[in-house]
Amino acid sequence: MKRILLIMITLGLVLLPLLAAAEVRTYTEIVTVKVDDDEYTARKKAEQRGREQALEHYLRDVYPDRAATLNLTGDEKYIKDLEILESSVEGMFSKELKAKIRITINEEAVRAYLKRQGAVTGKNEERRIVVMIIPGKMDTGDAPMILDNVRAEVRRSLTAAEYTVIDSDDEAVNQALTEEADYNKMVKHINKIADQLADKGEWLVLGKVDVSVAPSGSAYVYRAMMTGKTVSLASRDLMWEGNPDGAARASKDEAKAAIRLAAIAGGKKFASEVVNALNTKTLTQERRGARFELVLPTRGEYRLERKLLKLLGEDIKGLKNVSQKNRGKGDMVVDLYYAGKISDLVDLLMDNFEKDAQLKRWNPEIQGNKVVFK
């Protein structure tokens, strides 16, 4: 009897993790959509809304701390199975389709998405991108909802492109947003913001969203107009600048849904242009390197400056386009290109400076894309 009991306990310990891993999350959603054209189109709208609702419920259940900042937009790849259990059309002049839908989540696809984002395990440390998006002119008065949808879509799209996104969830980013809550000021003080966030990632995305509403026949066109630019946090090189937008057409009764769709479309186009630019320009940057500035305490000593120029221009491998920016008294300022992080550049310089009795006494300090030796 004891042996049988022991076997049962052992089997239980083995099977329990397998049963837990095999847990399938299925949600039953009730949705109502307006029938504008035909019932087939309405059913497709109902399925989309059902997917969105099920994914929202899943995120709140499984990732409650992250649910507010995640938006999977009802993408079919996150759904394993969908079945309309019941549906009916009601109304004579204004018809509505009501549906009861059973939806099974593709948890493996969701976990893969969250893993790339850094929300579950690990981070893509070499592809971190800081995103700051603020409201501009809002004709509709729905700024919080619009911003949430734009930011969520930008986060989703950049994550899907294998970037790790650091946005307003991060304390330092949120503080910078609070201090510079105006797009023109953000652009004007971009170097100051980059200094604050230099250790957060490789690129900085600044963005603003304006919303307009214009009549179009018997309906209205709701437009989310994006303005933004992307810079390298190391070199401050401009990587992208553009004005994409997203639009949706609907009646006044469906204004909220249309604004949400416009915001998602605007965020998607915004992120797509950023990704295309980064994928193109970072390949060029990898070949050429990023631009950095060195400030060296030579005090105008000509022989020391000549020695440094030879060391930087000829002896240290990996440095390109080395040029002296100033001559005469004071510190020597040098521009150069280096294919790597600024911290790696400092290590490379210090390894070489250690070989010289005078230069090894200098201590480096990183200031944005600048290395100041003292």
Coordinates of C-alpha atoms in Angstrom, one line a residue:
M1 CA 0.0 0.0 0.0
K2 CA 2.8 2.4 0.9
R3 CA 4.6 1.5 -2.4
I4 CA 1.4 2.4 -4.4
L5 CA 1.0 5.6 -2.5
L6 CA 4.6 6.5 -3.1
I7 CA 4.2 5.8 -6.9
M8 CA 1.0 8.0 -7.0
I9 CA 2.8 10.9 -5.3
T10 CA 5.8 10.6 -7.6
L11 CA 3.5 10.6 -10.7
G12 CA 1.6 13.6 -9.3
L13 CA 4.9 15.5 -8.9
V14 CA 5.9 14.6 -12.5
L15 CA 2.5 15.4 -14.1
L16 CA 1.6 18.6 -12.2
P17 CA 4.2 20.8 -14.0
L18 CA 3.1 19.3 -17.3
L19 CA -0.6 20.0 -16.6
A20 CA 0.2 23.5 -15.5
A21 CA 2.3 24.1 -18.7
A22 CA -0.6 22.8 -20.8
E23 CA -3.1 25.2 -19.4
V24 CA -5.0 26.8 -22.2
R25 CA -6.6 30.3 -21.6
T26 CA -9.9 30.6 -23.4
Y27 CA -12.2 33.6 -23.1
T28 CA -15.9 34.0 -24.1
E29 CA -16.5 37.6 -25.3
I30 CA -19.8 39.3 -25.9
V31 CA -19.5 42.0 -28.6
T32 CA -21.9 44.3 -30.4
V33 CA -21.1 46.0 -33.7
K34 CA -23.1 48.2 -36.1
V35 CA -24.1 46.6 -39.4
D36 CA -23.0 49.3 -42.0
D37 CA -22.8 47.2 -45.2
D38 CA -23.5 43.5 -44.9
E39 CA -23.6 40.9 -42.2
Y40 CA -20.3 39.3 -43.3
T41 CA -18.4 42.5 -42.8
A42 CA -20.1 43.0 -39.5
R43 CA -19.1 39.5 -38.4
K44 CA -15.5 40.3 -39.3
K45 CA -15.7 43.5 -37.2
A46 CA -17.1 41.4 -34.3
E47 CA -14.3 38.9 -34.6
Q48 CA -11.7 41.7 -34.5
R49 CA -13.3 43.3 -31.5
G50 CA -13.6 39.9 -29.8
R51 CA -9.8 39.3 -30.3
E52 CA -9.0 42.7 -28.8
Q53 CA -11.2 42.2 -25.8
A54 CA -9.8 38.7 -25.2
L55 CA -6.2 39.8 -25.4
E56 CA -6.9 42.7 -23.0
H57 CA -8.5 40.3 -20.5
Y58 CA -5.6 37.9 -20.9
L59 CA -3.0 40.6 -20.3
R60 CA -4.8 41.8 -17.2
D61 CA -5.0 38.2 -15.9
V62 CA -1.5 37.1 -16.6
Y63 CA 0.6 40.4 -16.7
P64 CA -1.4 42.8 -14.5
D65 CA 1.7 45.0 -13.9
R66 CA 2.3 45.5 -17.7
A67 CA -1.3 45.4 -19.0
A68 CA -1.7 49.2 -19.1
T69 CA 1.3 49.7 -21.4
L70 CA 0.8 46.7 -23.7
N71 CA -1.3 46.7 -26.8
L72 CA -1.5 43.6 -29.0
T73 CA -4.2 45.2 -31.2
G74 CA -6.2 42.0 -31.8
D75 CA -3.5 40.6 -34.1
E76 CA -4.5 37.2 -35.3
K77 CA -1.0 35.7 -34.6
Y78 CA -1.8 36.0 -30.9
I79 CA -5.0 33.9 -31.2
K80 CA -4.9 30.1 -31.4
D81 CA -8.6 29.6 -32.1
L82 CA -11.8 31.6 -32.6
E83 CA -15.4 30.4 -32.8
I84 CA -18.6 32.4 -33.0
L85 CA -21.0 30.5 -30.7
E86 CA -24.1 32.7 -31.2
S87 CA -24.9 35.7 -33.3
S88 CA -28.0 37.7 -34.1
V89 CA -28.9 40.9 -36.0
E90 CA -31.4 43.3 -34.4
G91 CA -33.0 46.5 -35.5
M92 CA -35.0 47.7 -38.5
F93 CA -33.3 51.0 -39.6
S94 CA -30.1 50.9 -37.6
K95 CA -29.0 47.2 -37.4
E96 CA -26.6 45.8 -34.9
L97 CA -25.0 42.4 -34.8
K98 CA -24.5 40.9 -31.3
A99 CA -22.2 37.9 -31.1
K100 CA -20.9 35.5 -28.4
I101 CA -17.4 34.5 -29.3
R102 CA -15.0 31.9 -27.8
I103 CA -11.4 32.8 -28.2
T104 CA -8.3 30.8 -27.3
I105 CA -5.0 32.8 -26.8
N106 CA -1.8 31.7 -28.5
E107 CA 0.3 32.1 -25.3
E108 CA 3.5 31.1 -26.9
A109 CA 3.3 34.0 -29.4
V110 CA 2.4 36.4 -26.7
R111 CA 5.3 35.3 -24.5
A112 CA 7.7 35.6 -27.5
Y113 CA 6.5 39.2 -28.0
L114 CA 7.0 40.0 -24.3
K115 CA 10.4 38.4 -24.2
R116 CA 11.6 40.5 -27.1
Q117 CA 10.3 43.6 -25.3
G118 CA 12.1 42.7 -22.1
A119 CA 8.9 42.4 -20.1
V120 CA 9.4 38.7 -19.3
T121 CA 13.1 37.7 -19.4
G122 CA 16.1 39.3 -20.9
K123 CA 16.6 42.5 -23.0
N124 CA 18.0 43.3 -26.4
E125 CA 20.7 45.4 -24.9
E126 CA 22.3 46.5 -28.2
R127 CA 18.9 47.7 -29.7
R128 CA 17.4 49.9 -27.0
I129 CA 15.3 52.8 -28.1
V130 CA 14.0 55.6 -25.9
V131 CA 10.6 56.8 -27.0
M132 CA 9.1 60.1 -25.9
I133 CA 5.7 61.0 -27.4
I134 CA 3.6 64.0 -26.3
P135 CA 0.2 65.5 -27.2
G136 CA 0.0 68.4 -29.6
K137 CA -3.3 70.0 -30.8
M138 CA -6.3 67.8 -29.9
D139 CA -9.6 68.9 -31.5
T140 CA -11.5 66.0 -29.9
G141 CA -10.4 66.4 -26.2
D142 CA -9.4 62.7 -26.0
A143 CA -5.7 63.3 -25.4
P144 CA -5.1 60.5 -22.8
M145 CA -6.8 57.8 -24.9
I146 CA -5.1 58.9 -28.1
L147 CA -1.7 59.0 -26.5
D148 CA -2.2 55.6 -24.8
N149 CA -3.0 54.1 -28.2
V150 CA -0.3 55.8 -30.1
R151 CA 2.4 54.9 -27.5
A152 CA 1.1 51.3 -27.3
E153 CA 1.2 50.9 -31.1
V154 CA 4.7 52.4 -31.4
R155 CA 5.9 50.1 -28.6
R156 CA 4.3 47.1 -30.2
S157 CA 5.7 47.8 -33.7
L158 CA 9.2 48.6 -32.4
T159 CA 9.2 45.5 -30.2
A160 CA 8.1 43.3 -33.2
A161 CA 11.1 44.7 -35.1
E162 CA 13.4 43.3 -32.3
Y163 CA 14.0 46.6 -30.4
T164 CA 13.8 47.0 -26.7
V165 CA 11.6 50.0 -25.9
I166 CA 12.2 52.4 -23.0
D167 CA 9.3 54.8 -22.7
S168 CA 7.2 56.8 -20.2
D169 CA 7.2 53.7 -17.8
D170 CA 10.8 54.5 -17.1
E171 CA 11.3 57.1 -14.3
A172 CA 14.1 59.0 -16.1
V173 CA 12.1 59.2 -19.3
N174 CA 9.0 60.3 -17.4
Q175 CA 10.9 63.0 -15.7
A176 CA 12.3 64.3 -19.0
L177 CA 8.8 64.3 -20.4
T178 CA 7.5 66.3 -17.4
E179 CA 10.2 68.9 -17.8
E180 CA 10.0 69.3 -21.5
A181 CA 6.3 68.7 -22.3
D182 CA 6.4 70.8 -25.5
Y183 CA 7.6 69.3 -28.8
N184 CA 9.5 72.5 -30.0
K185 CA 11.2 72.8 -26.6
M186 CA 12.1 69.1 -26.8
V187 CA 13.7 69.6 -30.2
K188 CA 15.5 72.7 -29.0
H189 CA 16.9 71.0 -25.9
I190 CA 17.5 67.6 -27.6
N191 CA 21.1 67.5 -26.5
K192 CA 20.2 68.1 -22.9
I193 CA 17.6 65.4 -23.0
A194 CA 20.1 63.1 -24.7
D195 CA 22.6 63.8 -21.9
Q196 CA 19.9 62.8 -19.3
L197 CA 19.0 59.5 -21.2
A198 CA 22.4 58.6 -22.6
D199 CA 22.7 55.4 -20.5
K200 CA 19.2 54.3 -21.3
G201 CA 19.7 53.2 -24.9
E202 CA 21.2 53.7 -28.4
W203 CA 18.6 55.9 -30.0
L204 CA 16.1 58.6 -28.9
V205 CA 12.7 59.1 -30.6
L206 CA 10.9 62.3 -30.1
G207 CA 7.3 62.6 -31.2
K208 CA 4.1 64.7 -31.1
V209 CA 0.6 63.7 -32.1
D210 CA -2.0 66.2 -33.3
V211 CA -5.7 65.2 -33.9
S212 CA -8.1 66.8 -36.4
V213 CA -11.7 66.2 -37.3
A214 CA -13.1 67.1 -40.7
P215 CA -16.6 66.5 -42.3
S216 CA -16.6 64.0 -45.2
G217 CA -20.1 63.6 -46.8
S218 CA -22.4 62.2 -44.2
A219 CA -19.5 61.1 -41.9
Y220 CA -16.3 62.6 -40.5
V221 CA -12.6 61.9 -41.1
Y222 CA -10.6 61.6 -37.9
R223 CA -6.8 62.1 -38.4
A224 CA -3.9 61.5 -36.0
M225 CA -1.0 63.5 -37.4
M226 CA 2.5 62.5 -36.2
T227 CA 5.6 64.7 -36.1
G228 CA 8.9 63.2 -35.0
K229 CA 12.6 62.7 -35.3
T230 CA 15.1 60.0 -34.2
V231 CA 18.7 60.7 -33.1
S232 CA 21.6 58.6 -32.0
L233 CA 22.2 59.0 -28.3
A234 CA 25.9 58.5 -28.8
S235 CA 26.7 60.7 -31.8
R236 CA 23.5 62.9 -31.9
D237 CA 23.3 62.1 -35.6
L238 CA 19.8 62.6 -37.1
M239 CA 18.6 59.2 -38.1
W240 CA 15.0 60.0 -39.2
E241 CA 12.6 62.9 -39.4
G242 CA 9.0 62.7 -40.7
N243 CA 5.3 63.5 -40.5
P244 CA 3.3 60.3 -41.0
D245 CA -0.4 60.2 -40.1
G246 CA -3.3 57.8 -39.6
A247 CA -6.9 58.3 -40.5
A248 CA -10.3 56.7 -40.0
R249 CA -13.8 57.6 -41.4
A250 CA -16.9 57.2 -39.3
S251 CA -20.1 58.8 -38.1
K252 CA -20.3 61.0 -35.0
D253 CA -21.8 58.1 -33.1
E254 CA -18.6 56.1 -33.7
A255 CA -16.2 58.9 -33.1
K256 CA -14.4 57.3 -30.1
A257 CA -13.7 54.1 -32.1
A258 CA -12.6 56.1 -35.1
I259 CA -10.2 58.2 -33.1
R260 CA -8.7 55.0 -31.6
L261 CA -8.3 53.5 -35.0
A262 CA -6.7 56.7 -36.3
A263 CA -4.3 56.8 -33.4
I264 CA -3.3 53.1 -33.9
A265 CA -2.7 53.7 -37.6
G266 CA -0.7 56.8 -36.9
G267 CA 1.5 55.0 -34.3
K268 CA 2.0 52.1 -36.7
K269 CA 3.2 54.4 -39.6
F270 CA 5.3 56.4 -37.2
A271 CA 7.1 53.3 -35.9
S272 CA 7.4 51.8 -39.4
E273 CA 9.3 54.9 -40.7
V274 CA 11.5 54.9 -37.6
V275 CA 12.4 51.2 -38.1
N276 CA 13.1 51.6 -41.8
A277 CA 15.4 54.5 -41.2
L278 CA 17.3 52.8 -38.4
N279 CA 17.6 49.6 -40.4
T280 CA 19.1 51.6 -43.2
K281 CA 21.3 54.1 -41.4
T282 CA 22.6 51.8 -38.7
L283 CA 24.1 49.6 -41.4
T284 CA 25.9 52.7 -42.8
Q285 CA 26.9 53.7 -39.2
E286 CA 28.3 50.3 -38.5
R287 CA 30.6 50.7 -41.5
R288 CA 31.5 54.3 -40.9
G289 CA 31.1 54.5 -37.1
A290 CA 29.5 57.2 -35.0
R291 CA 30.9 60.7 -34.6
F292 CA 32.6 61.5 -31.2
E293 CA 34.5 64.4 -29.8
L294 CA 37.6 64.3 -27.6
V295 CA 38.7 67.1 -25.3
L296 CA 42.3 66.7 -24.4
P297 CA 44.2 68.9 -21.8
T298 CA 47.2 69.9 -24.0
R299 CA 47.3 73.6 -22.9
G300 CA 48.3 74.5 -26.4
E301 CA 51.6 72.5 -26.3
Y302 CA 52.3 71.9 -30.0
R303 CA 54.5 68.8 -29.6
L304 CA 52.0 67.1 -27.4
E305 CA 49.2 67.9 -29.9
R306 CA 51.3 66.4 -32.8
K307 CA 52.0 63.3 -30.7
L308 CA 48.2 62.8 -30.0
L309 CA 47.2 63.4 -33.6
K310 CA 49.7 60.7 -34.7
L311 CA 48.5 58.3 -32.0
L312 CA 44.8 58.8 -32.8
G313 CA 45.2 59.0 -36.6
E314 CA 47.8 56.3 -37.2
D315 CA 48.6 54.1 -34.2
I316 CA 45.2 53.3 -32.7
K317 CA 43.3 50.9 -35.0
G318 CA 39.5 51.5 -35.4
L319 CA 39.5 55.3 -35.3
K320 CA 38.5 57.1 -38.6
N321 CA 38.4 60.6 -39.9
V322 CA 40.4 62.0 -37.1
S323 CA 40.6 65.8 -37.3
Q324 CA 41.6 68.7 -34.9
K325 CA 38.9 71.3 -34.4
N326 CA 41.0 74.0 -32.8
R327 CA 44.5 75.4 -32.6
G328 CA 46.3 77.6 -30.2
K329 CA 45.9 77.9 -26.4
G330 CA 43.6 75.8 -24.3
D331 CA 42.4 72.2 -24.6
M332 CA 42.7 70.3 -27.8
V333 CA 39.4 69.3 -29.4
V334 CA 39.4 66.4 -31.8
D335 CA 36.5 64.9 -33.9
L336 CA 36.6 61.3 -34.9
Y337 CA 34.4 58.3 -36.0
Y338 CA 34.4 55.0 -34.1
A339 CA 32.3 51.9 -34.8
G340 CA 31.2 51.0 -31.3
K341 CA 29.9 52.4 -28.0
I342 CA 31.5 55.4 -26.4
S343 CA 32.4 53.3 -23.4
D344 CA 34.4 51.0 -25.7
L345 CA 36.1 54.0 -27.2
V346 CA 37.2 55.2 -23.8
D347 CA 38.6 51.7 -23.0
L348 CA 40.5 51.7 -26.3
L349 CA 42.0 55.1 -25.6
M350 CA 42.9 54.3 -22.1
D351 CA 44.6 51.1 -23.1
N352 CA 46.8 53.1 -25.5
F353 CA 47.3 56.1 -23.2
E354 CA 48.6 53.7 -20.5
K355 CA 51.7 53.2 -22.6
D356 CA 52.7 56.9 -22.3
A357 CA 53.9 58.3 -19.0
Q358 CA 52.2 61.7 -19.5
L359 CA 48.9 60.5 -21.0
K360 CA 48.2 57.7 -18.5
R361 CA 47.7 60.4 -15.8
W362 CA 44.6 61.7 -17.6
N363 CA 41.2 60.6 -16.4
P364 CA 38.2 60.4 -18.9
E365 CA 34.7 61.7 -18.3
I366 CA 31.9 60.9 -20.7
Q367 CA 29.5 63.7 -21.5
G368 CA 27.0 62.6 -24.1
N369 CA 28.9 62.0 -27.3
K370 CA 32.0 63.7 -25.9
V371 CA 34.9 62.4 -23.9
V372 CA 36.6 65.0 -21.7
F373 CA 40.1 64.1 -20.3
K374 CA 41.3 65.9 -17.2

